[in-house]
């Protein structure tokens, strides 16, 4: 088969046989977001380029190398969102959501676009689940957000994830650290890449995040931010740690984490796995106390995280975590002859209106192939209406599990019984599913 074109490099299709994996993970994310008191926010896939330049930061890899930016027919520069935080913050500000009072707690599912080298765990279109809190200066908020992310991994049964934590200070102490970094990097500037050289003056912290191996080797010996943070930042960091201790959540202080986006202040964190190769960061986040002001709002201490859904799915696969299959077909109905086919169609609709899953032939198959197909889709019951049965308003009902067969009347009494039996068995199924997820 010769197609006129294929999907774009670095993008992935989620096919019907696989989408249940995404839905399962998304359902747990949504549920946990609700448990933590978050409501969903949805924002457009593209924004004015200026929004990302200002919030993500124009010395970051994301802005300098990775954005999909283009000029519209109207002459505006727009960018496909590379992450979810900036758009959510813009929307909250633009619509005065803060008038409802603080904190504002929002979660999102977004597709993100970054022009990166496609490889395992790194795509050009990928998806994030994120949670954001606005107007929450307390360190309890940091702990709450970290616990919320952790709760998702916990509900999914993910193992061996390490929570890495750091504080990167605030407006007060950052200049001191910048000065120390600048001195250090200037002393070894011959080993830095072009981009990092250009960052030396404006934003030396970005050099710590450079993916170039030579820069990374130099960065590994650079002064450590935790040695430079002010007393307030220290107290805040101690507060976060004590909450995590109280929640019995284990973490590791990693002074190398600075995060790839400029808006972070104070707490930054990552959940990292060793099980999915080099791209092991499944979730990254932190506090961004200056972002809302940067976008033109009032000073609003805020924080959040982004979780990469593709990387999380890779992790579930590598840890062989079973994802329940979607419900199978409850009833497959076959009609033999035009009148029985019409009857089958109405029965199928009737069953569906009770929220059970019913299927019938829409391909034009004969009896045998339909029975084979019902088997393939794992139908639990098979109903066959022949012409003579139709005349008696009856049908053959086969239980596909134990292969028993009986003649049933095609009246409301039978259907009510059938639905009741299903409601009961579905409840049992539901309870056992909840049990296995504990
Ligand atoms: P990395 O260091 O791996 O490039 P990052 O610091 O750029 O990550 P963030 O901007 O914090 O990542 O995005 C949050 C999460 O989104 C990451 O932890 C990761 O799970 C996911 N992610 C980021 N970039 C990609 C990508 N290109 N493909 C797939 N997932 C990604
Ligand atoms: Mg990146």
CSV table of C-alpha atoms and ligand atoms in Angstrom, one decimal:
chain,number,residue,atom,x,y,z
A,1,UNK,CA,0.0,0.0,0.0
A,2,UNK,CA,1.5,3.3,-1.0
A,3,UNK,CA,0.2,6.2,1.2
A,4,UNK,CA,0.5,9.8,0.1
A,5,UNK,CA,2.2,10.6,3.4
A,6,UNK,CA,3.0,9.3,6.9
A,7,UNK,CA,2.7,10.9,10.4
A,8,UNK,CA,5.2,13.6,11.3
A,9,UNK,CA,8.5,12.4,12.8
A,10,UNK,CA,8.4,12.6,16.5
A,11,UNK,CA,4.7,12.2,16.8
A,12,UNK,CA,2.8,9.1,17.7
A,13,UNK,CA,-0.7,7.7,17.0
A,14,UNK,CA,-2.7,6.1,19.8
A,15,UNK,CA,-4.7,3.4,18.1
A,16,UNK,CA,-8.1,2.0,19.2
A,17,UNK,CA,-6.6,-1.1,20.6
A,18,UNK,CA,-4.2,0.9,22.8
A,19,UNK,CA,-6.2,3.9,23.9
A,20,UNK,CA,-7.6,2.1,27.0
A,21,UNK,CA,-4.1,2.4,28.4
A,22,UNK,CA,-4.2,6.2,28.1
A,23,UNK,CA,-7.7,6.4,29.4
A,24,UNK,CA,-6.9,4.3,32.5
A,25,UNK,CA,-4.0,6.6,33.4
A,26,UNK,CA,-5.9,9.7,32.6
A,27,UNK,CA,-8.9,8.5,34.8
A,28,UNK,CA,-6.6,8.1,37.7
A,29,UNK,CA,-5.0,11.5,37.2
A,30,UNK,CA,-8.4,13.1,37.0
A,31,UNK,CA,-9.6,11.3,40.1
A,32,UNK,CA,-6.5,12.3,42.1
A,33,UNK,CA,-6.8,15.9,40.9
A,34,UNK,CA,-10.3,16.0,42.2
A,35,UNK,CA,-9.3,14.3,45.5
A,36,UNK,CA,-6.8,17.1,46.0
A,37,UNK,CA,-9.5,19.8,45.2
A,38,UNK,CA,-8.4,20.7,41.6
A,39,UNK,CA,-10.6,21.7,38.7
A,40,UNK,CA,-9.8,21.3,35.1
A,41,UNK,CA,-8.6,24.1,32.9
A,42,UNK,CA,-8.4,23.9,29.1
A,43,UNK,CA,-6.4,26.4,27.1
A,44,UNK,CA,-5.6,26.7,23.4
A,45,UNK,CA,-2.9,24.7,21.7
A,46,UNK,CA,-1.2,27.9,20.5
A,47,UNK,CA,-0.5,31.2,22.1
A,48,UNK,CA,1.3,34.5,21.2
A,49,UNK,CA,5.0,33.7,21.1
A,50,UNK,CA,5.7,36.5,23.6
A,51,UNK,CA,4.0,34.5,26.3
A,52,UNK,CA,6.6,31.7,26.2
A,53,UNK,CA,9.5,34.0,25.6
A,54,UNK,CA,8.6,35.8,28.8
A,55,UNK,CA,7.5,32.9,31.0
A,56,UNK,CA,9.6,30.0,30.0
A,57,UNK,CA,12.5,32.4,29.4
A,58,UNK,CA,14.4,33.5,26.3
A,59,UNK,CA,17.7,31.9,27.4
A,60,UNK,CA,16.2,28.4,27.9
A,61,UNK,CA,16.7,25.5,25.4
A,62,UNK,CA,12.9,25.4,25.0
A,63,UNK,CA,12.7,28.9,23.7
A,64,UNK,CA,16.1,29.1,21.9
A,65,UNK,CA,15.9,25.8,20.1
A,66,UNK,CA,12.7,23.8,20.5
A,67,UNK,CA,9.6,26.0,19.9
A,68,UNK,CA,7.3,25.6,16.9
A,69,UNK,CA,6.9,29.2,16.0
A,70,UNK,CA,5.2,30.6,12.9
A,71,UNK,CA,3.7,33.7,11.5
A,72,UNK,CA,0.0,33.6,10.8
A,73,UNK,CA,-1.6,35.0,7.7
A,74,UNK,CA,-2.5,38.0,9.8
A,75,UNK,CA,1.2,38.6,10.5
A,76,UNK,CA,1.2,37.5,14.2
A,77,UNK,CA,3.9,35.3,15.7
A,78,UNK,CA,2.3,32.4,17.4
A,79,UNK,CA,3.8,29.3,19.0
A,80,UNK,CA,2.5,25.8,19.6
A,81,UNK,CA,2.6,25.4,23.4
A,82,UNK,CA,5.8,23.7,24.6
A,83,UNK,CA,4.4,23.2,28.1
A,84,UNK,CA,1.2,23.8,30.0
A,85,UNK,CA,2.0,26.3,32.8
A,86,UNK,CA,2.3,29.5,30.7
A,87,UNK,CA,-1.1,29.1,29.0
A,88,UNK,CA,-2.9,28.2,32.2
A,89,UNK,CA,-1.4,31.2,34.0
A,90,UNK,CA,-2.3,33.5,31.1
A,91,UNK,CA,-5.9,32.3,31.2
A,92,UNK,CA,-6.3,32.6,35.0
A,93,UNK,CA,-5.0,36.2,34.7
A,94,UNK,CA,-7.0,37.2,31.6
A,95,UNK,CA,-10.3,36.0,33.1
A,96,UNK,CA,-9.7,37.4,36.6
A,97,UNK,CA,-10.1,33.9,38.1
A,98,UNK,CA,-8.3,35.3,41.1
A,99,UNK,CA,-11.4,37.3,41.9
A,100,UNK,CA,-12.9,34.0,43.2
A,101,UNK,CA,-10.3,34.1,45.9
A,102,UNK,CA,-7.1,32.1,46.5
A,103,UNK,CA,-6.0,29.5,46.2
A,104,UNK,CA,-6.9,28.6,42.7
A,105,UNK,CA,-6.2,25.0,42.0
A,106,UNK,CA,-6.3,23.8,38.4
A,107,UNK,CA,-5.3,20.7,36.5
A,108,UNK,CA,-4.8,20.2,32.8
A,109,UNK,CA,-4.2,17.6,30.1
A,110,UNK,CA,-2.3,19.1,27.1
A,111,UNK,CA,-0.4,18.1,24.0
A,112,UNK,CA,3.0,19.9,23.9
A,113,UNK,CA,5.3,20.6,21.0
A,114,UNK,CA,9.1,20.8,21.1
A,115,UNK,CA,11.5,20.5,18.2
A,116,UNK,CA,13.8,18.0,19.9
A,117,UNK,CA,15.6,14.9,18.6
A,118,UNK,CA,13.1,12.1,18.7
A,119,UNK,CA,14.2,9.1,20.8
A,120,UNK,CA,12.8,6.8,23.4
A,121,UNK,CA,10.8,9.0,25.9
A,122,UNK,CA,11.4,12.1,23.8
A,123,UNK,CA,9.0,13.2,21.1
A,124,UNK,CA,8.1,16.3,19.2
A,125,UNK,CA,4.5,16.0,20.2
A,126,UNK,CA,4.0,14.7,23.7
A,127,UNK,CA,1.3,14.9,26.4
A,128,UNK,CA,1.4,16.3,29.9
A,129,UNK,CA,-0.9,16.1,32.8
A,130,UNK,CA,-0.3,19.1,35.1
A,131,UNK,CA,-1.5,20.6,38.3
A,132,UNK,CA,-1.1,24.3,39.2
A,133,UNK,CA,-1.8,26.2,42.4
A,134,UNK,CA,-2.0,30.0,42.4
A,135,UNK,CA,-1.9,32.3,45.4
A,136,UNK,CA,-0.3,29.8,47.9
A,137,UNK,CA,3.0,31.0,49.5
A,138,UNK,CA,2.9,28.3,52.3
A,139,UNK,CA,5.3,25.4,52.1
A,140,UNK,CA,2.3,23.2,52.8
A,141,UNK,CA,1.3,24.0,49.2
A,142,UNK,CA,4.6,22.6,47.9
A,143,UNK,CA,4.1,19.5,50.0
A,144,UNK,CA,0.5,19.1,48.8
A,145,UNK,CA,1.5,19.3,45.1
A,146,UNK,CA,4.3,16.8,45.5
A,147,UNK,CA,2.0,14.5,47.4
A,148,UNK,CA,-0.6,14.8,44.7
A,149,UNK,CA,1.9,13.8,42.0
A,150,UNK,CA,3.1,10.9,44.2
A,151,UNK,CA,-0.5,9.7,44.8
A,152,UNK,CA,-0.9,9.2,41.0
A,153,UNK,CA,2.2,7.0,40.9
A,154,UNK,CA,1.0,5.2,44.0
A,155,UNK,CA,-2.5,4.5,42.6
A,156,UNK,CA,-0.9,3.2,39.4
A,157,UNK,CA,1.4,0.9,41.4
A,158,UNK,CA,4.6,2.4,40.0
A,159,UNK,CA,7.7,1.2,41.8
A,160,UNK,CA,11.3,2.5,42.2
A,161,UNK,CA,10.6,6.1,41.5
A,162,UNK,CA,12.9,8.5,43.2
A,163,UNK,CA,11.7,11.9,44.3
A,164,UNK,CA,14.5,14.4,43.9
A,165,UNK,CA,14.3,17.8,45.6
A,166,UNK,CA,16.1,21.0,45.5
A,167,UNK,CA,15.6,24.7,46.3
A,168,UNK,CA,16.9,27.3,43.8
A,169,UNK,CA,16.2,30.4,45.9
A,170,UNK,CA,14.4,33.6,45.1
A,171,UNK,CA,14.9,37.1,43.7
A,172,UNK,CA,16.8,38.0,46.9
A,173,UNK,CA,19.4,35.3,46.9
A,174,UNK,CA,19.6,34.4,43.2
A,175,UNK,CA,21.9,37.3,42.3
A,176,UNK,CA,24.5,36.1,44.7
A,177,UNK,CA,24.4,32.6,43.2
A,178,UNK,CA,24.5,34.0,39.7
A,179,UNK,CA,27.6,35.9,40.6
A,180,UNK,CA,29.3,32.8,41.9
A,181,UNK,CA,28.3,30.8,38.9
A,182,UNK,CA,29.4,33.5,36.5
A,183,UNK,CA,32.9,33.6,38.1
A,184,UNK,CA,33.1,29.8,38.0
A,185,UNK,CA,32.0,29.5,34.4
A,186,UNK,CA,34.1,32.4,33.2
A,187,UNK,CA,37.2,30.5,34.6
A,188,UNK,CA,36.4,27.6,32.3
A,189,UNK,CA,34.6,29.3,29.4
A,190,UNK,CA,36.8,27.6,26.8
A,191,UNK,CA,35.0,24.4,27.5
A,192,UNK,CA,31.5,25.8,27.0
A,193,UNK,CA,29.3,25.5,23.9
A,194,UNK,CA,28.3,28.6,21.9
A,195,UNK,CA,24.8,28.8,23.4
A,196,UNK,CA,26.2,28.6,27.0
A,197,UNK,CA,28.7,31.3,26.3
A,198,UNK,CA,25.8,33.6,25.3
A,199,UNK,CA,24.1,32.6,28.5
A,200,UNK,CA,27.1,33.4,30.7
A,201,UNK,CA,26.1,37.1,31.2
A,202,UNK,CA,22.3,37.0,31.1
A,203,UNK,CA,21.5,33.7,32.8
A,204,UNK,CA,24.4,31.5,34.0
A,205,UNK,CA,22.0,29.1,35.8
A,206,UNK,CA,20.9,27.8,32.4
A,207,UNK,CA,24.3,26.4,31.7
A,208,UNK,CA,23.6,23.9,34.5
A,209,UNK,CA,20.8,22.5,32.4
A,210,UNK,CA,22.7,22.2,29.1
A,211,UNK,CA,22.5,18.8,27.4
A,212,UNK,CA,26.0,19.1,25.8
A,213,UNK,CA,28.2,16.6,27.5
A,214,UNK,CA,31.2,19.0,27.8
A,215,UNK,CA,29.1,21.7,29.4
A,216,UNK,CA,27.5,19.1,31.7
A,217,UNK,CA,31.0,18.0,32.9
A,218,UNK,CA,31.9,21.6,33.7
A,219,UNK,CA,28.5,22.1,35.3
A,220,UNK,CA,28.9,19.1,37.6
A,221,UNK,CA,31.7,21.0,39.5
A,222,UNK,CA,29.9,24.3,39.6
A,223,UNK,CA,29.0,26.0,42.9
A,224,UNK,CA,25.8,24.5,44.4
A,225,UNK,CA,22.7,26.7,44.8
A,226,UNK,CA,21.8,25.4,48.2
A,227,UNK,CA,24.9,27.0,49.6
A,228,UNK,CA,23.7,30.4,48.5
A,229,UNK,CA,20.0,30.5,49.4
A,230,UNK,CA,18.7,33.1,51.9
A,231,UNK,CA,17.3,32.3,55.4
A,232,UNK,CA,13.7,32.7,54.2
A,233,UNK,CA,14.3,30.2,51.4
A,234,UNK,CA,16.1,27.9,53.8
A,235,UNK,CA,13.2,28.0,56.2
A,236,UNK,CA,10.7,27.3,53.4
A,237,UNK,CA,12.8,24.4,52.2
A,238,UNK,CA,12.9,22.9,55.7
A,239,UNK,CA,9.1,23.3,55.9
A,240,UNK,CA,8.6,21.4,52.7
A,241,UNK,CA,10.9,18.6,53.9
A,242,UNK,CA,9.3,18.3,57.3
A,243,UNK,CA,5.8,17.9,55.6
A,244,UNK,CA,7.2,15.2,53.3
A,245,UNK,CA,8.7,13.5,56.3
A,246,UNK,CA,5.3,13.7,58.1
A,247,UNK,CA,3.7,12.2,55.0
A,248,UNK,CA,6.4,9.4,55.0
A,249,UNK,CA,7.3,10.3,51.5
A,250,UNK,CA,10.9,9.5,50.8
A,251,UNK,CA,13.0,12.0,48.9
A,252,UNK,CA,16.6,12.7,47.9
A,253,UNK,CA,18.2,16.2,47.9
A,254,UNK,CA,19.7,16.7,44.5
A,255,UNK,CA,21.5,20.1,44.3
A,256,UNK,CA,22.0,19.7,40.5
A,257,UNK,CA,18.3,20.1,39.7
A,258,UNK,CA,17.6,23.5,38.3
A,259,UNK,CA,14.8,22.6,35.8
A,260,UNK,CA,14.7,23.7,32.2
A,261,UNK,CA,12.3,26.6,32.5
A,262,UNK,CA,13.2,30.0,33.8
A,263,UNK,CA,10.1,30.7,36.0
A,264,UNK,CA,11.0,28.4,38.9
A,265,UNK,CA,11.9,29.8,42.4
A,266,UNK,CA,12.5,28.0,45.6
A,267,UNK,CA,11.3,24.4,45.6
A,268,UNK,CA,12.0,22.3,42.4
A,269,UNK,CA,11.4,18.6,42.2
A,270,UNK,CA,11.5,15.6,39.8
A,271,UNK,CA,10.3,12.1,39.9
A,272,UNK,CA,12.9,10.0,38.2
A,273,UNK,CA,13.0,6.4,37.1
A,274,UNK,CA,15.9,4.2,36.1
A,275,UNK,CA,13.7,1.8,34.2
A,276,UNK,CA,13.0,3.7,31.0
A,277,UNK,CA,16.4,4.7,29.7
A,278,UNK,CA,18.1,8.1,29.5
A,279,UNK,CA,14.8,10.1,29.6
A,280,UNK,CA,13.9,9.0,33.1
A,281,UNK,CA,12.2,12.1,34.4
A,282,UNK,CA,8.5,11.3,34.5
A,283,UNK,CA,7.4,14.4,36.3
A,284,UNK,CA,9.0,17.8,37.0
A,285,UNK,CA,7.8,20.8,38.8
A,286,UNK,CA,8.2,23.4,41.4
A,287,UNK,CA,7.4,26.9,42.7
A,288,UNK,CA,7.2,29.9,40.4
A,289,UNK,CA,6.5,32.8,42.7
A,290,UNK,CA,7.5,35.5,40.0
A,291,UNK,CA,5.6,34.1,37.0
A,292,UNK,CA,2.3,35.8,37.5
A,293,UNK,CA,3.9,39.2,38.0
A,294,UNK,CA,6.1,38.6,34.9
A,295,UNK,CA,2.9,38.2,32.9
A,296,UNK,CA,1.5,41.5,34.1
A,297,UNK,CA,-0.4,40.3,37.2
A,298,UNK,CA,-0.1,41.0,40.9
A,299,UNK,CA,2.6,39.2,43.0
A,300,UNK,CA,1.0,35.7,43.3
A,301,UNK,CA,3.2,32.9,44.7
A,302,UNK,CA,2.3,29.8,42.7
A,303,UNK,CA,3.5,26.3,41.9
A,304,UNK,CA,2.8,23.2,39.9
A,305,UNK,CA,4.2,20.2,38.0
A,306,UNK,CA,4.0,18.6,34.6
A,307,UNK,CA,3.9,14.9,34.2
A,308,UNK,CA,4.8,13.3,30.9
A,309,UNK,CA,2.1,10.8,29.9
A,310,UNK,CA,4.2,8.9,27.3
A,311,UNK,CA,7.0,8.4,29.7
A,312,UNK,CA,4.6,7.2,32.4
A,313,UNK,CA,3.1,4.7,30.0
A,314,UNK,CA,6.6,3.5,29.1
A,315,UNK,CA,7.3,3.0,32.8
A,316,UNK,CA,4.1,1.1,33.3
A,317,UNK,CA,5.0,-1.2,30.4
A,318,UNK,CA,8.6,-1.7,31.6
A,319,UNK,CA,7.3,-2.6,35.1
A,320,UNK,CA,4.7,-4.9,33.6
A,321,UNK,CA,1.9,-3.1,35.4
A,322,UNK,CA,-1.3,-4.5,34.2
A,323,UNK,CA,-3.9,-2.1,32.9
A,324,UNK,CA,-7.4,-3.5,33.0
A,325,UNK,CA,-8.8,-4.1,29.5
A,326,UNK,CA,-11.9,-2.2,28.5
A,327,UNK,CA,-15.2,-3.9,29.1
A,328,UNK,CA,-16.1,-6.5,26.4
A,329,UNK,CA,-19.3,-6.8,24.5
A,330,UNK,CA,-22.2,-7.9,26.8
A,331,UNK,CA,-24.5,-9.1,24.1
A,332,UNK,CA,-24.1,-9.9,20.4
A,333,UNK,CA,-27.3,-10.2,18.5
A,334,UNK,CA,-27.7,-12.0,15.1
A,335,UNK,CA,-30.8,-11.8,13.0
A,336,UNK,CA,-31.4,-14.3,10.2
A,337,UNK,CA,-33.5,-12.9,7.4
A,338,UNK,CA,-34.6,-9.3,6.9
A,339,UNK,CA,-37.4,-9.2,9.5
A,340,UNK,CA,-35.1,-10.8,12.2
A,341,UNK,CA,-32.3,-8.4,11.3
A,342,UNK,CA,-34.6,-5.5,11.9
A,343,UNK,CA,-35.7,-7.0,15.2
A,344,UNK,CA,-32.0,-7.5,16.1
A,345,UNK,CA,-31.3,-3.9,15.4
A,346,UNK,CA,-34.1,-2.7,17.8
A,347,UNK,CA,-32.9,-5.1,20.5
A,348,UNK,CA,-29.4,-3.9,20.3
A,349,UNK,CA,-30.6,-0.3,20.7
A,350,UNK,CA,-32.7,-1.3,23.6
A,351,UNK,CA,-29.8,-3.0,25.3
A,352,UNK,CA,-27.6,0.0,24.7
A,353,UNK,CA,-30.1,2.3,26.2
A,354,UNK,CA,-29.5,0.5,29.4
A,355,UNK,CA,-25.8,1.2,29.1
A,356,UNK,CA,-24.8,-2.3,28.4
A,357,UNK,CA,-22.6,-3.0,25.5
A,358,UNK,CA,-24.4,-4.5,22.5
A,359,UNK,CA,-23.2,-5.2,19.0
A,360,UNK,CA,-24.7,-6.6,15.8
A,361,UNK,CA,-23.6,-7.0,12.2
A,362,UNK,CA,-22.9,-3.9,10.2
A,363,UNK,CA,-20.5,-5.6,7.8
A,364,UNK,CA,-22.9,-8.0,6.0
A,365,UNK,CA,-21.5,-11.2,7.4
A,366,UNK,CA,-23.4,-14.6,7.3
A,367,UNK,CA,-24.2,-16.6,10.4
A,368,UNK,CA,-20.9,-18.5,10.9
A,369,UNK,CA,-18.6,-15.5,10.5
A,370,UNK,CA,-20.7,-13.5,12.8
A,371,UNK,CA,-20.4,-16.2,15.5
A,372,UNK,CA,-16.7,-16.2,15.0
A,373,UNK,CA,-16.6,-12.4,15.3
A,374,UNK,CA,-18.7,-12.5,18.5
A,375,UNK,CA,-16.1,-14.9,19.9
A,376,UNK,CA,-13.3,-12.6,18.8
A,377,UNK,CA,-14.7,-9.5,20.5
A,378,UNK,CA,-15.3,-11.7,23.6
A,379,UNK,CA,-19.1,-11.2,23.7
A,380,UNK,CA,-20.5,-12.7,26.9
A,381,UNK,CA,-23.8,-13.6,25.4
A,382,UNK,CA,-24.9,-14.4,21.9
A,383,UNK,CA,-28.5,-14.1,20.8
A,384,UNK,CA,-29.6,-15.7,17.6
A,385,UNK,CA,-33.1,-14.8,16.1
A,386,UNK,CA,-34.1,-17.1,13.4
A,387,UNK,CA,-37.3,-16.6,11.3
A,388,UNK,CA,-39.2,-19.3,13.2
A,389,UNK,CA,-38.1,-17.9,16.6
A,390,UNK,CA,-39.1,-14.5,15.5
A,391,UNK,CA,-42.6,-15.8,14.7
A,392,UNK,CA,-42.8,-17.0,18.3
A,393,UNK,CA,-41.2,-13.8,19.6
A,394,UNK,CA,-38.4,-15.8,21.0
A,395,UNK,CA,-34.6,-16.1,20.5
A,396,UNK,CA,-31.7,-18.4,21.3
A,397,UNK,CA,-29.5,-17.0,24.0
A,398,UNK,CA,-26.1,-18.6,24.5
A,399,UNK,CA,-23.8,-17.9,27.4
A,400,UNK,CA,-20.4,-17.8,25.8
A,401,UNK,CA,-18.6,-18.6,29.0
A,402,UNK,CA,-20.2,-21.9,29.9
A,403,UNK,CA,-21.7,-22.5,26.5
A,404,UNK,CA,-25.2,-23.1,27.9
A,405,UNK,CA,-28.1,-22.2,25.6
A,406,UNK,CA,-31.7,-21.5,26.3
A,407,UNK,CA,-34.7,-20.1,24.5
A,408,UNK,CA,-35.8,-16.8,25.9
A,409,UNK,CA,-38.9,-14.7,25.2
A,410,UNK,CA,-38.3,-11.4,23.5
A,411,UNK,CA,-40.3,-9.4,25.9
A,412,UNK,CA,-39.7,-6.7,28.5
A,413,UNK,CA,-39.8,-9.2,31.3
A,414,UNK,CA,-36.8,-11.0,29.9
A,415,UNK,CA,-34.8,-7.9,29.2
A,416,UNK,CA,-35.4,-6.5,32.7
A,417,UNK,CA,-34.1,-9.7,34.2
A,418,UNK,CA,-31.1,-9.6,31.8
A,419,UNK,CA,-30.3,-6.0,32.8
A,420,UNK,CA,-30.8,-6.6,36.5
A,421,UNK,CA,-28.4,-9.6,36.3
A,422,UNK,CA,-25.8,-7.4,34.7
A,423,UNK,CA,-26.2,-4.5,37.1
A,424,UNK,CA,-25.5,-7.0,39.9
A,425,UNK,CA,-22.5,-8.6,38.2
A,426,UNK,CA,-21.1,-5.2,37.3
A,427,UNK,CA,-21.2,-4.2,40.9
A,428,UNK,CA,-19.3,-7.3,41.9
A,429,UNK,CA,-16.8,-6.5,39.1
A,430,UNK,CA,-16.5,-2.9,40.3
A,431,UNK,CA,-15.9,-3.8,43.9
A,432,UNK,CA,-13.2,-6.4,42.9
A,433,UNK,CA,-11.6,-3.8,40.7
A,434,UNK,CA,-11.5,-1.2,43.5
A,435,UNK,CA,-10.1,-3.9,45.8
A,436,UNK,CA,-7.3,-4.8,43.5
A,437,UNK,CA,-6.3,-1.1,43.2
A,438,UNK,CA,-5.8,-0.6,46.9
B,1,LIG,P1,13.9,16.7,29.9
B,1,LIG,O1,15.0,17.2,30.8
B,1,LIG,O2,13.7,15.3,29.9
B,1,LIG,O3,14.1,17.3,28.6
B,1,LIG,P2,12.2,18.9,30.7
B,1,LIG,O4,12.9,19.4,31.9
B,1,LIG,O5,12.4,19.5,29.4
B,1,LIG,O6,12.6,17.3,30.6
B,1,LIG,P3,9.6,19.7,31.5
B,1,LIG,O7,9.6,20.9,30.7
B,1,LIG,O8,9.7,19.9,33.0
B,1,LIG,O9,10.7,18.7,31.0
B,1,LIG,O10,8.3,18.8,31.2
B,1,LIG,C1,7.7,18.0,32.2
B,1,LIG,C2,7.6,16.5,31.8
B,1,LIG,O11,7.2,16.4,30.4
B,1,LIG,C3,9.0,15.9,31.8
B,1,LIG,O12,9.3,15.4,33.1
B,1,LIG,C4,8.7,14.7,30.9
B,1,LIG,O13,8.1,13.6,31.5
B,1,LIG,C5,7.8,15.3,29.8
B,1,LIG,N1,8.6,15.7,28.6
B,1,LIG,C6,9.3,16.8,28.4
B,1,LIG,N2,9.8,16.9,27.2
B,1,LIG,C7,9.3,15.7,26.5
B,1,LIG,C8,9.5,15.2,25.2
B,1,LIG,N3,10.1,15.8,24.3
B,1,LIG,N4,8.9,14.0,24.9
B,1,LIG,C9,8.2,13.3,25.9
B,1,LIG,N5,8.0,13.8,27.1
B,1,LIG,C10,8.6,15.0,27.5
B,2,LIG,MG1,13.7,19.2,27.7
